[in-house]
Amino acid sequence: RGKDGVLRAFYNVCQHRAHEIVKGSGCAKVLTCPYHAWTYRTDGSLRTARGSEHLPDFDKEAFGLKPVRVETLASFVFVNLDPDAPALKDQSEGLEDEIRAYCPEIDGLVLAHRATYDIAGNWKNSVDNFLECYHCHVAHSDFCDLVDMDTYRSVCHRIYSSHCGRSRHTASRAYTYSGGDRAQKFGSWWLWPNLSIEVFPGAPNVNIFHHVPVGPERTMHVFEFYMQSPTPTAEQQDAIRYIDEVLQVEDIALVESVQRGLKSRGYNQGRFIVDPGRTDMSEHAVHHFHTLVA
């Protein structure tokens, strides 16, 4: 954000000789290229170019950083390299309201934990697995003890789908938590093409789950846990442990098995199981994803 409070994004390349300007993360009032020390303000304008004062007709305004489209949704920052694409909020109308209804405290959350997983499977198989709970009773017994599958519903929208329910009780086999009515909500959303957002029962939290394509048969799962403090409580650590050591282990095994099975001459194609109630038994959200892919 500049001094005017406006959020901006730029291509990370100096306008002098194309060197990368910054690496990593942090805060700065001035961005300085480590090659020839051209400096830029946080609004992207060129501040200084060493030696340029001796050049006739040197126009600083012609050498500002090239901007990239940026917008926020539910306190998260999204960038888009296509200047002509429709606005994310227009394409995902209703998503932010849903997330805020499940976690009204989202604006005050901070990163508390990050975890990555290397998956021997295509990213689309990973998304398929996220988008249905038809497998939950079979493969996720602790999750079904945490979330009441009778309340689980999936709803498809333009470029996202919602997968929400309520917890069965505060002391499940998955983990134990405290709190009132709000703490009992389970919400998860998938945003085209490969971003998942989750709110688990318990203290205010939002989990970001990236299905990052690495190769035709390899995906990185990147989890970020946002909470009210950078140091998770004992309850929150227990929830993270469940996701890390149980839920992810179960899902990774499923995705990797499907990847192996797709190579078999014994498989051609399956059949979507869909019910009109859009319950945990329904795979209509997978079909929605496949339609967007096609």
Coordinates of N, CA, C and O in Angstrom, one line a residue, residues 153-292:
R153 N -24.1 -29.9 2.8 CA -24.7 -29.6 1.5 C -23.6 -28.9 0.7 O -22.8 -28.1 1.1
S154 N -23.7 -29.2 -0.7 CA -22.8 -28.5 -1.6 C -23.7 -27.8 -2.6 O -24.7 -28.3 -3.1
V155 N -23.3 -26.5 -2.9 CA -24.0 -25.6 -3.8 C -23.0 -25.1 -4.8 O -21.9 -24.5 -4.4
C156 N -23.3 -25.2 -6.1 CA -22.4 -24.7 -7.1 C -22.9 -23.3 -7.6 O -24.0 -23.0 -7.7
H157 N -21.9 -22.4 -7.8 CA -22.1 -21.1 -8.3 C -21.3 -20.9 -9.5 O -20.8 -21.8 -10.1
R158 N -21.1 -19.7 -10.0 CA -20.5 -19.4 -11.3 C -19.1 -20.0 -11.4 O -18.8 -20.8 -12.2
I159 N -18.2 -19.5 -10.5 CA -16.8 -20.1 -10.5 C -16.4 -20.6 -9.1 O -15.2 -20.7 -8.9
Y160 N -17.3 -20.9 -8.3 CA -17.0 -21.4 -7.0 C -18.1 -22.4 -6.5 O -19.2 -22.3 -7.1
S161 N -17.8 -23.2 -5.6 CA -18.8 -24.0 -4.9 C -18.6 -24.0 -3.4 O -17.5 -23.8 -2.9
S162 N -19.7 -24.2 -2.7 CA -19.8 -24.1 -1.3 C -20.0 -25.6 -0.7 O -20.9 -26.3 -1.3
H163 N -19.3 -25.9 0.3 CA -19.5 -27.3 0.9 C -19.5 -27.1 2.4 O -18.5 -27.0 3.1
C164 N -20.7 -27.0 3.0 CA -20.9 -26.5 4.4 C -21.8 -27.5 5.2 O -22.6 -28.2 4.7
G165 N -21.5 -27.4 6.5 CA -22.4 -28.2 7.4 C -22.1 -27.7 8.9 O -21.6 -26.6 9.1
R166 N -22.5 -28.5 9.8 CA -22.3 -28.2 11.2 C -21.6 -29.3 11.9 O -21.8 -30.5 11.5
S167 N -20.9 -29.0 13.0 CA -20.2 -30.1 13.7 C -21.3 -30.9 14.5 O -22.3 -30.4 14.9
R168 N -20.9 -32.2 14.7 CA -21.8 -33.1 15.4 C -21.7 -32.8 16.9 O -22.8 -32.8 17.6
H169 N -20.5 -32.6 17.5 CA -20.4 -32.3 18.9 C -19.0 -31.8 19.1 O -18.1 -31.9 18.2
T170 N -18.7 -31.2 20.2 CA -17.4 -30.5 20.5 C -16.3 -31.4 20.8 O -15.1 -31.0 20.7
A171 N -16.6 -32.7 21.2 CA -15.6 -33.6 21.5 C -15.6 -34.8 20.5 O -16.1 -35.9 20.9
S172 N -15.1 -34.6 19.3 CA -15.1 -35.7 18.3 C -13.8 -36.4 18.4 O -12.9 -36.1 19.0
R173 N -13.8 -37.5 17.6 CA -12.5 -38.3 17.5 C -11.4 -37.5 16.7 O -10.2 -37.7 16.8
A174 N -11.9 -36.5 15.9 CA -10.9 -35.6 15.2 C -10.1 -34.7 16.2 O -8.9 -34.8 16.2
Y175 N -10.9 -33.9 16.9 CA -10.3 -33.0 17.9 C -11.4 -32.5 18.8 O -12.6 -32.5 18.4
T176 N -11.0 -31.9 19.9 CA -12.0 -31.3 20.8 C -11.8 -29.8 20.8 O -10.7 -29.2 20.7
Y177 N -13.0 -29.1 20.8 CA -12.9 -27.6 20.8 C -14.0 -27.1 21.7 O -14.9 -27.8 22.1
S178 N -13.9 -25.8 22.1 CA -14.9 -25.1 22.9 C -15.5 -24.0 22.1 O -15.0 -23.5 21.1
G179 N -16.6 -23.5 22.6 CA -17.3 -22.3 21.9 C -18.7 -22.5 21.7 O -19.3 -23.6 21.9
G180 N -19.4 -21.5 21.3 CA -20.9 -21.5 21.2 C -21.3 -21.9 19.8 O -20.6 -22.7 19.1
D181 N -22.4 -21.3 19.4 CA -23.1 -21.7 18.1 C -22.2 -21.4 16.9 O -22.0 -22.3 16.0
R182 N -21.5 -20.3 16.9 CA -20.6 -20.0 15.7 C -19.5 -21.0 15.6 O -19.1 -21.3 14.5
A183 N -19.0 -21.5 16.7 CA -17.9 -22.4 16.7 C -18.2 -23.7 16.1 O -17.4 -24.5 15.7
Q184 N -19.5 -24.0 16.0 CA -20.0 -25.3 15.4 C -20.0 -25.4 13.9 O -20.2 -26.4 13.3
K185 N -19.8 -24.3 13.3 CA -20.0 -24.2 11.8 C -18.7 -24.8 11.1 O -17.6 -24.6 11.5
F186 N -19.0 -25.6 10.1 CA -17.9 -26.0 9.1 C -18.3 -25.5 7.8 O -19.4 -25.7 7.2
G187 N -17.3 -24.8 7.2 CA -17.5 -24.2 5.9 C -16.3 -24.4 5.0 O -15.2 -24.3 5.5
S188 N -16.5 -24.8 3.8 CA -15.4 -25.0 2.8 C -15.9 -24.5 1.5 O -17.0 -24.7 1.1
W189 N -15.0 -23.9 0.7 CA -15.3 -23.3 -0.6 C -14.2 -23.6 -1.5 O -13.0 -23.6 -1.2
W190 N -14.5 -23.9 -2.8 CA -13.5 -24.0 -3.8 C -13.7 -22.9 -4.8 O -14.9 -22.6 -5.3
L191 N -12.6 -22.2 -5.1 CA -12.7 -21.1 -6.1 C -11.8 -21.5 -7.3 O -10.6 -21.9 -7.2
W192 N -12.4 -21.4 -8.5 CA -11.8 -21.8 -9.7 C -10.4 -21.0 -9.9 O -10.4 -19.8 -9.6
P193 N -9.3 -21.7 -10.3 CA -9.3 -23.1 -10.6 C -8.8 -24.0 -9.5 O -9.1 -25.2 -9.5
N194 N -8.0 -23.5 -8.6 CA -7.3 -24.4 -7.7 C -7.1 -23.9 -6.3 O -6.1 -24.3 -5.6
L195 N -8.0 -23.1 -5.8 CA -7.9 -22.6 -4.4 C -9.1 -23.1 -3.6 O -10.2 -23.0 -4.0
S196 N -8.8 -23.6 -2.4 CA -9.8 -24.0 -1.5 C -9.7 -23.2 -0.2 O -8.6 -22.8 0.2
I197 N -10.8 -22.8 0.4 CA -10.9 -22.0 1.6 C -11.7 -22.8 2.6 O -12.8 -23.3 2.3
E198 N -11.3 -22.9 3.9 CA -12.0 -23.7 4.8 C -12.1 -23.0 6.2 O -11.2 -22.3 6.6
V199 N -13.2 -23.2 6.8 CA -13.4 -22.7 8.2 C -13.8 -24.0 9.0 O -14.8 -24.6 8.8
F200 N -12.9 -24.4 9.9 CA -13.2 -25.6 10.7 C -13.9 -25.2 12.0 O -13.7 -24.1 12.5
P201 N -14.6 -26.1 12.6 CA -15.2 -25.9 13.9 C -14.2 -25.5 15.0 O -13.1 -26.0 15.0
G202 N -14.6 -24.6 15.9 CA -13.6 -24.1 16.9 C -13.5 -22.6 16.9 O -14.3 -21.9 16.4
A203 N -12.4 -22.2 17.5 CA -12.1 -20.7 17.6 C -12.0 -20.2 16.2 O -11.7 -20.9 15.2
P204 N -12.2 -18.9 16.0 CA -12.1 -18.3 14.6 C -10.9 -18.7 13.9 O -9.7 -18.6 14.3
N205 N -11.1 -19.2 12.6 CA -10.0 -19.7 11.8 C -10.4 -19.6 10.3 O -11.6 -19.8 10.0
V206 N -9.4 -19.5 9.5 CA -9.6 -19.7 8.0 C -8.4 -20.4 7.5 O -7.2 -20.0 7.8
N207 N -8.6 -21.4 6.8 CA -7.5 -22.2 6.2 C -7.5 -22.0 4.7 O -8.5 -22.2 4.0
I208 N -6.3 -21.7 4.1 CA -6.2 -21.5 2.7 C -5.5 -22.8 2.2 O -4.4 -23.2 2.7
F209 N -6.0 -23.4 1.2 CA -5.5 -24.7 0.7 C -5.3 -24.5 -0.9 O -6.2 -24.5 -1.6
H210 N -4.0 -24.5 -1.3 CA -3.7 -24.4 -2.7 C -3.4 -25.7 -3.3 O -2.6 -26.5 -2.7
H211 N -4.0 -26.1 -4.4 CA -3.6 -27.3 -5.2 C -2.7 -26.8 -6.3 O -3.2 -26.3 -7.3
V212 N -1.4 -26.8 -6.1 CA -0.5 -26.2 -7.0 C 0.1 -27.2 -8.0 O 0.8 -28.2 -7.6
P213 N -0.2 -27.1 -9.3 CA 0.3 -28.0 -10.3 C 1.9 -27.9 -10.4 O 2.4 -26.8 -10.5
V214 N 2.6 -29.0 -10.3 CA 4.0 -29.0 -10.4 C 4.4 -29.8 -11.7 O 5.4 -29.4 -12.4
G215 N 3.6 -30.8 -12.1 CA 3.8 -31.6 -13.3 C 2.6 -32.3 -13.6 O 1.6 -32.3 -12.9
P216 N 2.6 -33.1 -14.7 CA 1.4 -33.9 -15.1 C 0.9 -34.8 -14.0 O -0.3 -35.1 -13.9
E217 N 1.9 -35.3 -13.2 CA 1.5 -36.3 -12.2 C 2.0 -35.9 -10.8 O 2.4 -36.8 -10.0
R218 N 2.1 -34.6 -10.6 CA 2.7 -34.1 -9.3 C 2.0 -32.8 -8.9 O 1.8 -31.9 -9.8
T219 N 1.6 -32.7 -7.7 CA 0.9 -31.5 -7.1 C 1.5 -31.2 -5.8 O 1.8 -32.1 -5.0
M220 N 1.6 -29.9 -5.5 CA 2.0 -29.5 -4.1 C 0.7 -29.0 -3.5 O 0.0 -28.2 -4.0
H221 N 0.5 -29.5 -2.3 CA -0.6 -28.9 -1.4 C 0.1 -27.9 -0.5 O 1.1 -28.3 0.2
V222 N -0.4 -26.7 -0.5 CA 0.1 -25.7 0.4 C -1.0 -25.2 1.3 O -2.0 -24.7 0.8
F223 N -0.9 -25.5 2.6 CA -1.9 -25.1 3.6 C -1.4 -23.9 4.4 O -0.2 -23.9 4.8
E224 N -2.2 -22.9 4.6 CA -1.9 -21.8 5.4 C -3.1 -21.7 6.4 O -4.2 -21.6 6.1
F225 N -2.7 -21.7 7.7 CA -3.7 -21.6 8.8 C -3.7 -20.2 9.4 O -2.7 -19.8 9.9
Y226 N -4.8 -19.5 9.3 CA -5.0 -18.2 9.8 C -5.8 -18.2 11.0 O -6.9 -18.7 11.0
M227 N -5.3 -17.6 12.1 CA -6.0 -17.6 13.4 C -5.8 -16.2 14.1 O -5.3 -15.3 13.5
Q228 N -6.4 -16.1 15.3 CA -6.4 -14.8 15.9 C -5.0 -14.4 16.5 O -4.8 -13.3 16.9
S229 N -4.1 -15.4 16.6 CA -2.8 -15.2 17.2 C -1.8 -16.0 16.3 O -2.2 -17.1 15.8
P230 N -0.6 -15.5 16.1 CA 0.4 -16.3 15.4 C 0.8 -17.6 16.1 O 1.5 -18.4 15.6
T231 N 0.5 -17.7 17.4 CA 0.8 -18.9 18.2 C -0.5 -19.6 18.5 O -1.4 -19.1 19.3
P232 N -0.8 -20.7 17.8 CA -2.0 -21.5 18.0 C -2.2 -21.9 19.5 O -1.2 -22.3 20.2
T233 N -3.4 -22.0 20.0 CA -3.7 -22.5 21.3 C -3.6 -24.0 21.2 O -3.4 -24.6 20.2
A234 N -3.7 -24.6 22.4 CA -3.6 -26.1 22.5 C -4.8 -26.7 21.6 O -4.5 -27.7 20.9
E235 N -6.0 -26.1 21.7 CA -7.1 -26.6 20.9 C -6.8 -26.5 19.4 O -7.0 -27.5 18.7
Q236 N -6.2 -25.4 19.0 CA -6.0 -25.2 17.6 C -4.8 -26.1 17.1 O -4.8 -26.6 16.0
Q237 N -3.8 -26.3 18.0 CA -2.8 -27.2 17.6 C -3.3 -28.6 17.4 O -2.8 -29.3 16.5
D238 N -4.3 -29.0 18.2 CA -4.9 -30.3 18.0 C -5.6 -30.4 16.7 O -5.6 -31.4 16.0
A239 N -6.3 -29.3 16.3 CA -7.0 -29.3 15.0 C -6.0 -29.4 13.9 O -6.2 -30.1 12.9
I240 N -4.9 -28.6 14.0 CA -3.9 -28.7 13.0 C -3.3 -30.1 12.9 O -3.0 -30.6 11.8
R241 N -3.0 -30.7 14.0 CA -2.5 -32.0 14.0 C -3.5 -33.0 13.3 O -3.0 -33.8 12.5
Y242 N -4.8 -32.8 13.5 CA -5.7 -33.7 12.9 C -5.7 -33.5 11.3 O -5.6 -34.5 10.6
I243 N -5.6 -32.3 10.9 CA -5.6 -32.0 9.4 C -4.3 -32.6 8.9 O -4.3 -33.2 7.8
D244 N -3.2 -32.3 9.6 CA -1.9 -32.7 9.1 C -1.6 -34.2 9.1 O -1.1 -34.8 8.1
E245 N -2.0 -34.8 10.2 CA -1.6 -36.2 10.4 C -2.6 -37.3 10.1 O -2.3 -38.5 9.9
V246 N -3.9 -36.8 9.9 CA -5.0 -37.7 9.7 C -5.7 -37.4 8.4 O -5.6 -38.2 7.4
L247 N -6.3 -36.3 8.3 CA -7.1 -35.9 7.1 C -6.3 -35.9 5.8 O -6.7 -36.4 4.8
Q248 N -5.2 -35.2 5.9 CA -4.3 -35.1 4.7 C -3.8 -36.4 4.3 O -3.7 -36.7 3.1
V249 N -3.3 -37.2 5.3 CA -2.8 -38.5 5.0 C -3.8 -39.4 4.2 O -3.5 -40.1 3.3
E250 N -5.1 -39.3 4.7 CA -6.2 -40.1 4.1 C -6.4 -39.6 2.6 O -6.5 -40.4 1.7
D251 N -6.5 -38.3 2.5 CA -6.8 -37.7 1.1 C -5.7 -37.9 0.1 O -5.9 -38.2 -1.0
I252 N -4.4 -37.8 0.6 CA -3.3 -38.0 -0.3 C -3.3 -39.4 -0.8 O -3.0 -39.7 -2.0
A253 N -3.5 -40.4 0.1 CA -3.6 -41.8 -0.4 C -4.6 -42.0 -1.4 O -4.4 -42.7 -2.4
L254 N -5.8 -41.4 -1.3 CA -6.9 -41.5 -2.3 C -6.5 -40.9 -3.6 O -6.6 -41.5 -4.7
V255 N -5.9 -39.7 -3.6 CA -5.5 -39.0 -4.8 C -4.4 -39.8 -5.6 O -4.5 -40.0 -6.8
E256 N -3.5 -40.3 -4.8 CA -2.4 -41.0 -5.5 C -2.8 -42.4 -6.0 O -2.3 -42.8 -7.1
S257 N -3.8 -43.0 -5.4 CA -4.3 -44.3 -5.9 C -5.1 -44.0 -7.2 O -5.0 -44.8 -8.1
V258 N -5.9 -42.9 -7.2 CA -6.6 -42.6 -8.5 C -5.6 -42.3 -9.6 O -5.8 -42.8 -10.8
Q259 N -4.5 -41.6 -9.3 CA -3.5 -41.3 -10.4 C -2.9 -42.6 -10.9 O -2.8 -42.7 -12.2
R260 N -2.7 -43.6 -10.1 CA -2.2 -44.9 -10.6 C -3.2 -45.6 -11.4 O -3.0 -46.2 -12.4
G261 N -4.5 -45.6 -10.9 CA -5.6 -46.3 -11.5 C -5.9 -45.7 -12.9 O -6.3 -46.5 -13.8
L262 N -5.7 -44.4 -13.1 CA -6.0 -43.9 -14.4 C -5.1 -44.4 -15.5 O -5.5 -44.3 -16.7
K263 N -4.0 -45.0 -15.2 CA -3.1 -45.6 -16.2 C -3.5 -47.0 -16.6 O -3.0 -47.5 -17.6
S264 N -4.5 -47.5 -15.9 CA -4.9 -48.9 -16.2 C -5.7 -49.0 -17.4 O -6.6 -48.2 -17.6
R265 N -5.5 -50.1 -18.2 CA -6.4 -50.4 -19.4 C -7.7 -50.8 -18.9 O -8.7 -51.0 -19.7
G266 N -7.8 -51.1 -17.6 CA -9.1 -51.6 -17.0 C -10.1 -50.5 -16.7 O -11.1 -50.8 -16.1
Y267 N -9.7 -49.2 -16.9 CA -10.6 -48.1 -16.6 C -10.8 -47.2 -17.8 O -9.9 -46.9 -18.6
N268 N -12.1 -46.8 -18.1 CA -12.4 -45.9 -19.1 C -12.9 -44.6 -18.6 O -12.3 -43.6 -18.6
Q269 N -14.1 -44.7 -18.0 CA -14.7 -43.6 -17.3 C -15.8 -44.1 -16.4 O -16.3 -45.2 -16.5
G270 N -16.1 -43.2 -15.4 CA -17.1 -43.6 -14.4 C -18.4 -42.9 -14.6 O -18.8 -42.6 -15.7
R271 N -19.2 -42.8 -13.5 CA -20.5 -42.1 -13.6 C -20.7 -41.3 -12.4 O -20.4 -41.7 -11.2
F272 N -21.1 -40.0 -12.6 CA -21.3 -39.1 -11.4 C -22.5 -39.6 -10.6 O -23.6 -39.9 -11.2
I273 N -22.4 -39.7 -9.3 CA -23.5 -40.0 -8.4 C -24.1 -38.6 -7.9 O -23.4 -37.9 -7.2
V274 N -25.3 -38.3 -8.3 CA -25.9 -37.0 -8.0 C -27.2 -37.2 -7.4 O -28.0 -38.0 -7.9
D275 N -27.5 -36.5 -6.3 CA -28.9 -36.5 -5.8 C -29.5 -35.1 -5.7 O -28.7 -34.1 -5.7
P276 N -30.8 -35.0 -5.8 CA -31.4 -33.7 -5.9 C -31.2 -32.8 -4.6 O -31.3 -31.6 -4.7
G277 N -31.0 -33.5 -3.5 CA -30.8 -32.7 -2.2 C -29.4 -32.1 -2.1 O -29.2 -31.4 -1.2
R278 N -28.5 -32.5 -3.0 CA -27.1 -31.9 -3.0 C -26.5 -32.2 -1.6 O -25.8 -31.4 -1.0
T279 N -26.6 -33.5 -1.2 CA -26.1 -33.9 0.1 C -24.7 -34.3 0.0 O -24.0 -34.2 -1.1
D280 N -24.1 -34.9 1.1 CA -22.8 -35.4 1.1 C -22.6 -36.5 0.1 O -21.5 -36.9 -0.3
M281 N -23.7 -37.2 -0.4 CA -23.6 -38.3 -1.3 C -23.5 -37.8 -2.8 O -23.2 -38.6 -3.7
S282 N -23.6 -36.5 -3.0 CA -23.7 -36.0 -4.4 C -22.4 -35.5 -4.9 O -21.6 -34.8 -4.2
E283 N -22.1 -35.8 -6.2 CA -20.9 -35.4 -6.9 C -21.1 -34.3 -7.9 O -20.3 -34.2 -8.8
H284 N -22.2 -33.5 -7.8 CA -22.5 -32.5 -8.8 C -21.4 -31.4 -8.8 O -21.2 -30.8 -9.9
A285 N -20.7 -31.2 -7.7 CA -19.7 -30.1 -7.7 C -18.5 -30.6 -8.5 O -17.8 -29.8 -9.1
V286 N -18.2 -31.9 -8.5 CA -17.1 -32.4 -9.4 C -17.5 -32.2 -10.9 O -16.7 -31.8 -11.7
H287 N -18.8 -32.4 -11.2 CA -19.2 -32.2 -12.6 C -19.1 -30.7 -12.9 O -18.7 -30.4 -14.0
H288 N -19.4 -29.9 -12.0 CA -19.3 -28.4 -12.2 C -17.8 -28.0 -12.5 O -17.6 -27.3 -13.5
F289 N -16.9 -28.6 -11.8 CA -15.5 -28.4 -12.0 C -15.1 -28.9 -13.4 O -14.4 -28.2 -14.1
H290 N -15.5 -30.1 -13.7 CA -15.1 -30.6 -15.0 C -15.7 -29.8 -16.2 O -15.0 -29.6 -17.2
T291 N -16.9 -29.2 -16.0 CA -17.4 -28.4 -17.0 C -16.6 -27.1 -17.2 O -16.3 -26.7 -18.3
L292 N -16.1 -26.5 -16.1 CA -15.2 -25.4 -16.2 C -13.9 -25.7 -16.9 O -13.3 -24.9 -17.7

